[in-house]
XYZ file of C-alpha atoms in Angstrom:
524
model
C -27.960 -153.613 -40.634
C -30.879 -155.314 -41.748
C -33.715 -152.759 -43.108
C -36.347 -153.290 -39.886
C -33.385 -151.648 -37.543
C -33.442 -148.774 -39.747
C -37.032 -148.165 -39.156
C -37.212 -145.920 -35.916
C -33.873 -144.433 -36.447
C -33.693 -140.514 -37.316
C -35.585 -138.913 -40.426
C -32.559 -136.948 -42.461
C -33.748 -133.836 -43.546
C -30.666 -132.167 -45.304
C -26.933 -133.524 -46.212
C -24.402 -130.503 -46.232
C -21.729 -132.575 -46.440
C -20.579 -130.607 -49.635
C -20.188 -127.698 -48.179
C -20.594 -125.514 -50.760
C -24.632 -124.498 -51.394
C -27.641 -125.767 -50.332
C -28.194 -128.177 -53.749
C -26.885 -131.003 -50.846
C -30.437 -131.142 -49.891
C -31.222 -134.498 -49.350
C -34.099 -135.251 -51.882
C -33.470 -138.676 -52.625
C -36.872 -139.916 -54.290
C -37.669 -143.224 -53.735
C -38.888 -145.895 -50.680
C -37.670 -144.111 -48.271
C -39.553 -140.662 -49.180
C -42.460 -142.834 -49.652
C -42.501 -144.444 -46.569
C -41.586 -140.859 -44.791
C -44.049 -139.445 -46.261
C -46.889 -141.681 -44.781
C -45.610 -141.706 -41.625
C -46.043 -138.319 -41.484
C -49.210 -138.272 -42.876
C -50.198 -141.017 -39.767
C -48.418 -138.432 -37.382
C -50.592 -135.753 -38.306
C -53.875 -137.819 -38.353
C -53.160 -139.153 -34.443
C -52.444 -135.816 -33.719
C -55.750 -134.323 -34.769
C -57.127 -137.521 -33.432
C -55.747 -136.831 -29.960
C -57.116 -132.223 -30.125
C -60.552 -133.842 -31.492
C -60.903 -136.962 -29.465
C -63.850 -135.618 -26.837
C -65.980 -134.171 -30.514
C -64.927 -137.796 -31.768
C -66.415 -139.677 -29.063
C -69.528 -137.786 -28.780
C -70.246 -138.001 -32.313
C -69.897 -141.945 -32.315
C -71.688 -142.302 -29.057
C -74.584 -139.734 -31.001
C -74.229 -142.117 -34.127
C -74.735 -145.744 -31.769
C -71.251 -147.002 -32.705
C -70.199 -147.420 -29.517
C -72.532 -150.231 -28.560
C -71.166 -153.737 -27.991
C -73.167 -155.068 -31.226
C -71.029 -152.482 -33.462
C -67.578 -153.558 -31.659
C -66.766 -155.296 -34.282
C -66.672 -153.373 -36.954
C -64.719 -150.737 -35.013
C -61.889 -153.551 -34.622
C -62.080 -154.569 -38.264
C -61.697 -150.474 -38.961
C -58.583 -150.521 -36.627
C -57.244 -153.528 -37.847
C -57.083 -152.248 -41.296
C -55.636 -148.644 -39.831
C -52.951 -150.504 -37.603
C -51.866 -152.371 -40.652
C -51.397 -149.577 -43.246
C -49.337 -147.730 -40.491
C -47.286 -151.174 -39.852
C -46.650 -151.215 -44.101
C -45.741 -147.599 -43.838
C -43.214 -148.254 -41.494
C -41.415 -151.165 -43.280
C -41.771 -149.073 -46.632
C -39.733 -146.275 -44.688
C -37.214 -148.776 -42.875
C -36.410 -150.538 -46.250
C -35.750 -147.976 -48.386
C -33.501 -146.511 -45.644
C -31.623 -149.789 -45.896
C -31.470 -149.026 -49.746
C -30.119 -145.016 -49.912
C -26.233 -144.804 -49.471
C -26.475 -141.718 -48.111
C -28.836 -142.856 -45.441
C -26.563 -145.599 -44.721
C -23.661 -143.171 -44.320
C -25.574 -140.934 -42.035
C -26.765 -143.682 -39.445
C -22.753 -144.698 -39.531
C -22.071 -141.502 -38.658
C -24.728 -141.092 -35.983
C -23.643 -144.358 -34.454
C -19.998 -142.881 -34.417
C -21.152 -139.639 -32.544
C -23.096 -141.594 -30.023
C -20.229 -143.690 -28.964
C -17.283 -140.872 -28.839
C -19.719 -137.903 -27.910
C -16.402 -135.211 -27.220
C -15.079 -136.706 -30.227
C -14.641 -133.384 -32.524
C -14.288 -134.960 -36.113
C -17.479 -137.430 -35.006
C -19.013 -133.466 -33.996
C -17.968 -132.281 -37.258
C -19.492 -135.332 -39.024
C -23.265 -134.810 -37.514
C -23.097 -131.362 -38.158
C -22.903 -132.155 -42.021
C -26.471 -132.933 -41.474
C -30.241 -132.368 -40.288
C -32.196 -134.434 -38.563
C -34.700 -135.090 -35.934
C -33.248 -133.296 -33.132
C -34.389 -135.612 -30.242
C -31.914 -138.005 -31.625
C -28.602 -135.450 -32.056
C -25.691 -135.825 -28.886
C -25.885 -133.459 -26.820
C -23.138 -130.846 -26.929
C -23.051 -129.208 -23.512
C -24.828 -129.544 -20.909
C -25.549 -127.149 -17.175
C -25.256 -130.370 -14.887
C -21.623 -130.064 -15.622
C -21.548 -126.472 -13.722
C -21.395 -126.602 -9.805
C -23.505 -128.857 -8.176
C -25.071 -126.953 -5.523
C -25.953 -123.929 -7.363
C -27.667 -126.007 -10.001
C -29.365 -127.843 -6.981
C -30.573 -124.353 -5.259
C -31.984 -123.787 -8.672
C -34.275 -126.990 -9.171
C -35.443 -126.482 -5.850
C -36.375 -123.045 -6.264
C -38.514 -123.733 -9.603
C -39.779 -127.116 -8.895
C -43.174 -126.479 -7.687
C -44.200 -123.664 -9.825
C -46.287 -125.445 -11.619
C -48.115 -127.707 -9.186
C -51.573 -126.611 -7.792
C -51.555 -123.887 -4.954
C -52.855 -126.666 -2.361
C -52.717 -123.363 0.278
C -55.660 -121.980 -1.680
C -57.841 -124.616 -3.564
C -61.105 -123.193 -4.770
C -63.379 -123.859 -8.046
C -61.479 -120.814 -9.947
C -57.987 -122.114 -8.970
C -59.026 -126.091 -9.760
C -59.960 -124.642 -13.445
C -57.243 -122.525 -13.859
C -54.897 -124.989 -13.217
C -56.840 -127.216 -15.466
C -57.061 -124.296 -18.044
C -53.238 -123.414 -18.285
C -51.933 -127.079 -18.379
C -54.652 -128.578 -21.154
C -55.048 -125.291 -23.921
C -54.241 -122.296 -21.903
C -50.118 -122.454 -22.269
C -50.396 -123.237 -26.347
C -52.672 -120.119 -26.437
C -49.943 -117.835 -24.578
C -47.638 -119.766 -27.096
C -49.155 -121.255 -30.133
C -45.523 -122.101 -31.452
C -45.636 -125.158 -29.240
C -48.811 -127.085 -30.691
C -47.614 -129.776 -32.557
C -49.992 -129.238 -35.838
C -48.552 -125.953 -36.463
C -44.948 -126.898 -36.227
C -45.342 -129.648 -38.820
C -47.157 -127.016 -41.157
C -44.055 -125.231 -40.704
C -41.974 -128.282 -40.894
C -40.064 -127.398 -44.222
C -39.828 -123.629 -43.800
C -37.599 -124.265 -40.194
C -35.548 -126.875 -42.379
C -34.939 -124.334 -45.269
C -34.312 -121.261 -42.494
C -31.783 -123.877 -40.606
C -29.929 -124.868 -43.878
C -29.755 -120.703 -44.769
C -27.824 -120.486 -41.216
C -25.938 -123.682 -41.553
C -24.566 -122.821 -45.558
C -24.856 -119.281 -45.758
C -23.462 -118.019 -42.546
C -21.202 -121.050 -41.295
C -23.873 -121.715 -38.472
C -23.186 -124.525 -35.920
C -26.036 -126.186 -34.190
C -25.975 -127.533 -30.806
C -27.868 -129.312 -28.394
C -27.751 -128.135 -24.791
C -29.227 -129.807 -21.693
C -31.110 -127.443 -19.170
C -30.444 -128.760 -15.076
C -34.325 -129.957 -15.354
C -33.352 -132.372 -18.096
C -35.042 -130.563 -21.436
C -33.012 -130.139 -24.200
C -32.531 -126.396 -26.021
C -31.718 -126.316 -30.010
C -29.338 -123.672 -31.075
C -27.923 -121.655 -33.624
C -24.260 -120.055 -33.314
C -23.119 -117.775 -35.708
C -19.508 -116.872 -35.007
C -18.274 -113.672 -35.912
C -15.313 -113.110 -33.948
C -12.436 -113.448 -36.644
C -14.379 -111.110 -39.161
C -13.074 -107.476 -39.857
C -16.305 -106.189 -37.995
C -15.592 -104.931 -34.565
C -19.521 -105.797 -33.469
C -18.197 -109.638 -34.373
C -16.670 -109.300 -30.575
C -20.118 -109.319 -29.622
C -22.672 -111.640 -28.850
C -26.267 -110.868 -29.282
C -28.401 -113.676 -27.724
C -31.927 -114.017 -29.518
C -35.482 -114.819 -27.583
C -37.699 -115.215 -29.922
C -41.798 -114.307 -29.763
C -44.853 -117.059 -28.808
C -44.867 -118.390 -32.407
C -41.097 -117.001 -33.231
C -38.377 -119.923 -34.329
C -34.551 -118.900 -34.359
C -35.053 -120.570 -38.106
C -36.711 -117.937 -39.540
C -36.860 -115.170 -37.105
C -35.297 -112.576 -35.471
C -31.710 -113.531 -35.929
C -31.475 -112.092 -39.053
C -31.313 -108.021 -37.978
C -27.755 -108.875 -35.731
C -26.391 -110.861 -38.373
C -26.925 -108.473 -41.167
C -24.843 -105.901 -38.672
C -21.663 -108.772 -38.299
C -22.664 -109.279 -34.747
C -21.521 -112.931 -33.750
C -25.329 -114.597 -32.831
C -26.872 -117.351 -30.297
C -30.272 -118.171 -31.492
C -32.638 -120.441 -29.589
C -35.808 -122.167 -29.550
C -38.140 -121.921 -26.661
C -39.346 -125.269 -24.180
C -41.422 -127.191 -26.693
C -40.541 -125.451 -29.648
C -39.317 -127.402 -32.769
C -36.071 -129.165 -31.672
C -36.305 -128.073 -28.045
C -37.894 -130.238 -25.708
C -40.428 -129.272 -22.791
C -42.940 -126.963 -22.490
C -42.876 -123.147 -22.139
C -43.813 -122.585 -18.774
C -41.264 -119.843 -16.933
C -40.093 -121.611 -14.856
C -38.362 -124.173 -17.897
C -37.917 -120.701 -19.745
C -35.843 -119.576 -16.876
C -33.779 -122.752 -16.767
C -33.485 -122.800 -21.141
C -32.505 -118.903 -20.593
C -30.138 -120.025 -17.924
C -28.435 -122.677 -20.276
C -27.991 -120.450 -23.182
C -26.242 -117.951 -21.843
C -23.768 -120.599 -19.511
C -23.278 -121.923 -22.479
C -22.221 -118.713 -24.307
C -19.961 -117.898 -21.306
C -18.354 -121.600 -20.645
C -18.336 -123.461 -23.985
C -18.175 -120.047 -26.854
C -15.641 -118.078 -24.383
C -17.814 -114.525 -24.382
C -17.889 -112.354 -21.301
C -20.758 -111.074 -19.462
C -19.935 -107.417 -20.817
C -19.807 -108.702 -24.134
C -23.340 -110.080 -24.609
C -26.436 -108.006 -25.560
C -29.513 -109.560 -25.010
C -32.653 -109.126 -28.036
C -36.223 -109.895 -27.064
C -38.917 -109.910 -29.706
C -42.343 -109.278 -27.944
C -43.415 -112.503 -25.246
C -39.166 -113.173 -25.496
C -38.539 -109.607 -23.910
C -39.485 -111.861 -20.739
C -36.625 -114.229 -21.388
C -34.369 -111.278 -22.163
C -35.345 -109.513 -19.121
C -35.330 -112.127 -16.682
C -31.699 -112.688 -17.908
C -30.848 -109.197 -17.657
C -32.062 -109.679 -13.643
C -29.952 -112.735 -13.254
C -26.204 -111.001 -14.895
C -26.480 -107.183 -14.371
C -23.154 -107.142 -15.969
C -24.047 -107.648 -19.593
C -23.485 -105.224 -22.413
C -27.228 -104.225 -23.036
C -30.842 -104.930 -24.363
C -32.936 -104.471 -26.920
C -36.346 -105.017 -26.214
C -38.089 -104.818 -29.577
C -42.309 -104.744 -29.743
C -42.925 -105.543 -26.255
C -45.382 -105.104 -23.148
C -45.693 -104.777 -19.202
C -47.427 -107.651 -18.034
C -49.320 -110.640 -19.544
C -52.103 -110.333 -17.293
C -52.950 -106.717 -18.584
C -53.148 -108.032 -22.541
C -55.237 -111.749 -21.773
C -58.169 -109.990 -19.841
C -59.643 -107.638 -22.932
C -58.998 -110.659 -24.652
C -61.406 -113.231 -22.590
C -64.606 -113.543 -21.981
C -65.482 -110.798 -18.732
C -67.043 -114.268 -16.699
C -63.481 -115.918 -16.863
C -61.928 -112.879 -15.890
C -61.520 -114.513 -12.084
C -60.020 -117.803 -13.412
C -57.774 -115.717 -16.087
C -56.055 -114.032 -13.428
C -55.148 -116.762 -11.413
C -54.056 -118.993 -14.150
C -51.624 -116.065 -15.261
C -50.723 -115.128 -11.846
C -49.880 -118.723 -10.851
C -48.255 -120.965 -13.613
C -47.740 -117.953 -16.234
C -46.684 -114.731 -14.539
C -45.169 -112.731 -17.329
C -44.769 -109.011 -15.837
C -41.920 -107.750 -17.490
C -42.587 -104.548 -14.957
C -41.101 -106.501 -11.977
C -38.055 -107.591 -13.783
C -37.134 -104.393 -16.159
C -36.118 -102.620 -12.973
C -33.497 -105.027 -11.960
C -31.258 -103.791 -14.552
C -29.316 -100.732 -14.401
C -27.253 -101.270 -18.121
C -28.145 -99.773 -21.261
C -32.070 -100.599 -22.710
C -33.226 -99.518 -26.331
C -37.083 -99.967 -26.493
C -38.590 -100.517 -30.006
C -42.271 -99.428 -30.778
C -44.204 -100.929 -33.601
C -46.552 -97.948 -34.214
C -49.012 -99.879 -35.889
C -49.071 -103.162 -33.376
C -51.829 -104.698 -33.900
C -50.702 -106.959 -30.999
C -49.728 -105.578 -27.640
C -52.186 -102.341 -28.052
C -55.356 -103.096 -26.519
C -57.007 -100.969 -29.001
C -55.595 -101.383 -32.637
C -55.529 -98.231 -33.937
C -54.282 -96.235 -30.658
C -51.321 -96.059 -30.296
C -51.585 -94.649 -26.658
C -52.823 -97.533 -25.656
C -49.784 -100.114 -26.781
C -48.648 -101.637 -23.455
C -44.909 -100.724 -24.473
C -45.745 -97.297 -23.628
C -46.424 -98.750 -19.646
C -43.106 -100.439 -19.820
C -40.918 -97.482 -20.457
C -42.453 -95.362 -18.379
C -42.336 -97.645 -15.389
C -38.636 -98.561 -16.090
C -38.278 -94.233 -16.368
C -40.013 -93.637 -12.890
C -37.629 -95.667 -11.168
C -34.767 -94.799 -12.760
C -35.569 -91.017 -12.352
C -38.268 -90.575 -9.298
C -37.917 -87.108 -9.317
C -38.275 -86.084 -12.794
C -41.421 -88.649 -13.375
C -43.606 -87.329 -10.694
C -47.644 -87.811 -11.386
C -47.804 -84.117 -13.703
C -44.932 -85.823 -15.893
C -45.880 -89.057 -16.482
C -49.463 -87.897 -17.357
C -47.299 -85.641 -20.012
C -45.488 -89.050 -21.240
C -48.685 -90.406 -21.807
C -49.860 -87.578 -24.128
C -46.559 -87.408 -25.384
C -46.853 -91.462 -26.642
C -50.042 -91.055 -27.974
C -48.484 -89.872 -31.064
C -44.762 -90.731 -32.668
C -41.986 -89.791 -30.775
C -39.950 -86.859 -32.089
C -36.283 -87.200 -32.105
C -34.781 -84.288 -33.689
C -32.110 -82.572 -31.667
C -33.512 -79.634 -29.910
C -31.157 -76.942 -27.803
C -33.138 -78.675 -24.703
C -31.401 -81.368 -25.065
C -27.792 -80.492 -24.367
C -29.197 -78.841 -21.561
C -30.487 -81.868 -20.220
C -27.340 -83.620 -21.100
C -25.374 -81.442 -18.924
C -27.893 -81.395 -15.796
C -27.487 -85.056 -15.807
C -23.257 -85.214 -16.358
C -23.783 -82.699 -13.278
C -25.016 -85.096 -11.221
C -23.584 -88.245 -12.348
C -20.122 -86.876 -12.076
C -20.815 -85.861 -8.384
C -22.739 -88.955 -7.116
C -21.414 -91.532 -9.379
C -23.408 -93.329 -12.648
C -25.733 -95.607 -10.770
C -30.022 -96.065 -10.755
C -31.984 -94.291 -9.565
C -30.930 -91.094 -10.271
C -32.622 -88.411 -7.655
C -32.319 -85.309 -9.998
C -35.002 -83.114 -10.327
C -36.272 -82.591 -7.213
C -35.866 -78.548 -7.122
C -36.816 -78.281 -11.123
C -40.228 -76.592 -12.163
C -43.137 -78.850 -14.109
C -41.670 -77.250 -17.087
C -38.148 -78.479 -16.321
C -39.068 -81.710 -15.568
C -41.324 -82.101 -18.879
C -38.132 -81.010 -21.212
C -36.000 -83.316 -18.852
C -38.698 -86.192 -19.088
C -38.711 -85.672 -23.079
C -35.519 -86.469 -23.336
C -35.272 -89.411 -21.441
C -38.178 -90.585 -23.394
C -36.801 -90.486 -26.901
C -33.388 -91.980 -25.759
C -34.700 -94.661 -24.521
C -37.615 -95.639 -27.528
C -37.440 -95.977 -31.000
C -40.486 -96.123 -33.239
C -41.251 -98.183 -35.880
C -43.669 -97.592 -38.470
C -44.982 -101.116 -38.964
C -46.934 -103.836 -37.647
C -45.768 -106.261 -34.746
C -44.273 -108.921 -37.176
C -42.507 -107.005 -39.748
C -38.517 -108.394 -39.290
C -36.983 -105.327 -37.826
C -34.607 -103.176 -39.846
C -30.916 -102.726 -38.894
C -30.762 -98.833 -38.772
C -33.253 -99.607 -35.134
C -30.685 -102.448 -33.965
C -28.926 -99.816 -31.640
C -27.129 -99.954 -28.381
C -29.067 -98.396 -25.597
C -28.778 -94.750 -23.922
C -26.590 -95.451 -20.810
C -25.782 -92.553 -18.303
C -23.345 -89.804 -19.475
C -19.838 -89.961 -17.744
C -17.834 -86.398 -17.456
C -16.449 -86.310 -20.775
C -19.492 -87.790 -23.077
C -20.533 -84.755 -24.986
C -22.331 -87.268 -27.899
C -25.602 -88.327 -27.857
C -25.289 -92.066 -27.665
C-alpha cells in the first residue's frame, strides 16, 4: 500500500497486543507522530475557526480586509495555510507507510472489515485503540424486530423539529438557541475543543479498562443510525456473587465511561456496561433525548441479546444529568433489579432559570420544554423496584443556593417519588416536615420507631400485596405519619459529605429499600 492510501486511514492510539501492561502503548516517535501531531494541531485551529468565525469576520470587515483590492492577499494567506495542511498530511501518510506496527494494524483493520462476525478478526481489533468512527460495528438494534424498532423512529422523529402549531419570536429563538449553543451548555462534554483537551486522559482511562480489568469495547448501532462506544467489564466467572450482576453506567453532562463513574461497581466485582452519551467521544450524534432514549435503548438490548443478562439482573447507575437516562430506562423495563440515582435533580427546567438572565426566562422555558425536557419527576414514578438516592451535601451543582442544602433539587425528587408511593403518609403537614427534615443531614441511626414502622408496613403489604402506591396511613395522627415519613426518608437517601464530582465511595453503592415481604425482619 503505497504511503498516500495510508493517509486518511485511522489514527492508532494504543497497541495491547501484549497483553500484559500498558508499556504496549503505541509511542512510536517518528513521521508518523510528526505528521499526527500537526494534523491535530490543524483540527483544533478549524475548530476554533468555525466557534469564532462571526468575531472573525467582523474584525476583518472592521480592519478593511475584506475589500476586493485586499483579495489577494487573503488567497496568498490561504494558499500558504492549504499547503502546510496538504505537507502535514503526506508527513502523517508516509510515516504510516514506514511503522510496522502501523502496517500490521491497517492489515488487521482491513481483515475485520471484510469478515465483521469473524471472532479472531474481533479479537484482533480489540488489541488496539483507535479512532472509533472507523471500528466494525459489533451489534446493532436494526437486527431486533422490525416493527417495534419502526413504532420507535416514528415516535421520536420529530422531537426536534420546530413546533410549526405554535411559531412565535420566543419559540423561533429557542429553537435557534438549543440547536446552535444551547444543547453543548446542557452538555459541555459534547463540544469538540474540550474533548480533544481531554483527548489523552479518555485514551489512558480506556487502556486502564482494557489491561487492568479485561475490558472489551464495542460499537453498537442505535435504530436512528448513531453509533454508542462501550465498555464491558465481565464479571460473571469471578468468586463474587455481585459478578451475576450488571450495573449499567449513565454518565453526567461532561462524564466519559473512561474516567468516570464506572469505577465504584467495579471496585465491588459487579460485572459493568459503561457508555458514552450521543456526541460524546467515540459515540456519534448529539445528546438530544430523544437520541438518548434510542442510545439508552441500545445499551441495554444489547446487555440482554448479545451479553445474555436478564432484566432482573441489571441495576441501573445515574450520575447527576444521566439519572435521566437511568430513569427513563427504568420506565421502559419495570422489571430490572434496581437504581441508584447518585447526585441528582427533578427537572432541568427548575436548575437553567436561576441560571439565565430573568429577560430569557420566556425563551428558556420553551427551549427546555420542547427539544430538552429533562423532568426526572415524570419518569421516577414509573418505577415501582428498589431506588437508593445519593445526596452530595455540599453540591455545588444541583442546589440553587450553594451553601443550602435545603435547597438541592434532590431533595424535590425524593419527596415527589415518596408522595406517590405513600399518599397517605405524605400529606401537605408531612412533606413540609421532610423539607425541614432535609435541610440538615439525614440521621440514620436505628431508632425503636423504626421497627414499628417496619411492622405497620409488613401489615399491610402482607394483606394487599407489595405493589405502589401504598394507601397506609390514612387513620394515623400527624405524629404517626412524621415517624412513618422519617423512615421512609432515610431508606430511601444516602448522604454524602462532598461536592457533586467527588467519584463516589463503595460503602454508598447500595441496593435500594424495596417493600418488606412477611418474613423480612432486616433492614435492607
Amino acid at each position: 500500500m503505497s504511503f498516500y492510501k495510508y493517509i486518511f486511514s485511522p489514527r492508532l492510539f494504543k497497541d495491547y497486543s501484549d497483553g500484559s501492561s500498558l508499556s504496549s502503548i503505541y509511542s512510536e516517535v517518528g513521521f508518523e507522530k510528526l505528521g499526527d501531531s500537526l494534523v491535530s494541531f490543524w483540527g483544533i485551529m478549524f475548530s476554533l475557526l468555525k466557534y469564532g468565525s462571526p468575531m472573525i469576520t467582523l474584525y476583518f470587515y472592521k480592519k478593511g480586509y475584506l475589500v476586493t483590492e485586499n483579495f489577494g492577499s487573503l488567497m496568498k494567506v490561504s494558499t500558504g495555510i492549504g499547503i502546510f495542511v496538504l505537507l502535514s498530511y503526506c508527513l502523517r501518510g508516509y510515516g504510516r507507510s514506514q511503522s510496522v506496527m502501523y502496517r500490521k494494524f491497517v492489515k488487521d483493520l482491513q481483515e475485520s472489515q471484510v469478515n465483521p462476525k469473524d471472532p479472531l478478526s474481533k479479537k484482533k481489533i480489540r488489541a488496539y485503540d483507535f479512532e472509533f468512527d472507523q471500528w466494525p460495528v459489533d451489534w446493532t438494534m436494526k437486527s431486533l424486530n422490525t416493527k417495534e424498532n419502526n413504532a420507535k423512529m416514528l415516535a421520536n422523529a420529530s422531537s426536534n423539529r420546530l413546533n410549526v402549531n405554535w411559531i412565535s419570536p420566543c419559540s423561533i429563538l429557542a429553537f435557534l438557541a438549543i440547536h446552535s449553543f444551547g444543547l453543548k451548555m446542557i452538555y459541555p462534554g459534547s463540544i469538540g475543543l474540550i474533548q480533544k483537551y481531554l483527548h489523552q486522559m479518555l485514551v489512558q482511562g480506556r487502556a486502564k479498562l482494557v489491561v487492568e480489568q479485561k475490558g472489551t469495547r464495542n460499537k453498537i448501532e442505535t435504530i436512528d443510525g448513531n453509533t454508542i462506544d462501550t465498555m464491558f467489564i465481565d464479571n460473571r466467572h469471578s468468586r463474587f456473587d455481585n459478578g451475576k450482576n450488571l450495573v449499567i453506567c449513565a454518565e453526567g453532562n461532561a462524564g466519559f465511561y473512561e474516567i468516570g463513574i464506572m469505577g465504584t461497581p467495579i471496585e465491588l466485582k459487579y460485572s459493568v456496561l459503561g457508555f458514552n452519551h450521543p456526541g460524546f467521544a467515540g459515540s456519534s450524534g448529539s445528546p438530544f433525548p430523544n437520541q438518548e432514549h434510542n442510545a439508552c435503548d441500545a445499551v441495554i438490548q444489547f446487555a440482554i441479546e448479545s451479553l445474555g443478562f436478564k432484566p432482573e439482573n441489571i441495576i441501573l447507575f445515574g450520575w447527576s444529568i444521566g439519572a435521566y437516562n437511568t430513569l427513563w430506562l427504568a420506565s421502559q423495563y419495570p422489571n430490572l433489579k434496581g437504581i441508584v440515582l447518585d447526585a441528582t435533580f427533578d427537572d432541568l427546567l427548575v436548575l437553567a432559570l436561576p441560571r439565565m438572565p430573568e429577560s430569557l426566562s420566556s425563551v428558556v422555558r420553551i427551549a427546555i420544554r420542547d427539544y430538552c425536557n429533562l423532568n426526572n419527576s415524570e419518569l421516577i414514578t414509573q418505577f415501582n423496584g428498589p431506588i437508593t438516592m445519593i445526596r452530595r451535601t455540599e453540591d455545588e451543582i444541583i442546589a440553587t443556593e450553594e451553601t443550602n442544602m435545603g435547597t438541592n433539587r434532590g431533595n424535590f425528587l425524593l419527596l415527589h417519588l415518596l408522595k406517590y408511593r405513600f399518599p397517605n403518609i405524605f400529606k401537605p403537614e408531612q412533606i413540609n416536615y421532610a423539607q425541614k427534615l432535609l435541610n440538615k443531614t439525614i440521621n440514620h441511626s436505628n431508632t425503636a420507631d423504626d421497627q414499628m414502622c417496619l411492622s405497620l408496613i409488613m401489615s399491610y403489604v402482607s394483606e394487599h400485596g407489595a405493589s405502589y402506591p401504598v394507601k397506609i396511613g390514612d387513620e394515623y395522627s400527624d405524629e404517626q405519619r412524621n415517624q412513618m415519613a422519617f423512615y421512609l426518608i432515610k431508606n430511601h437517601l444516602l448522604d454524602y459529605k462532598s461536592s457533586h464530582c467527588t467519584p463516589l465511595p463503595i460503602e454508598f453503592f447500595k441496593s435500594g429499600w424495596n417493600l418488606p415481604m412477611e418474613n423480612d425482619f432486616v433492614f435492607t
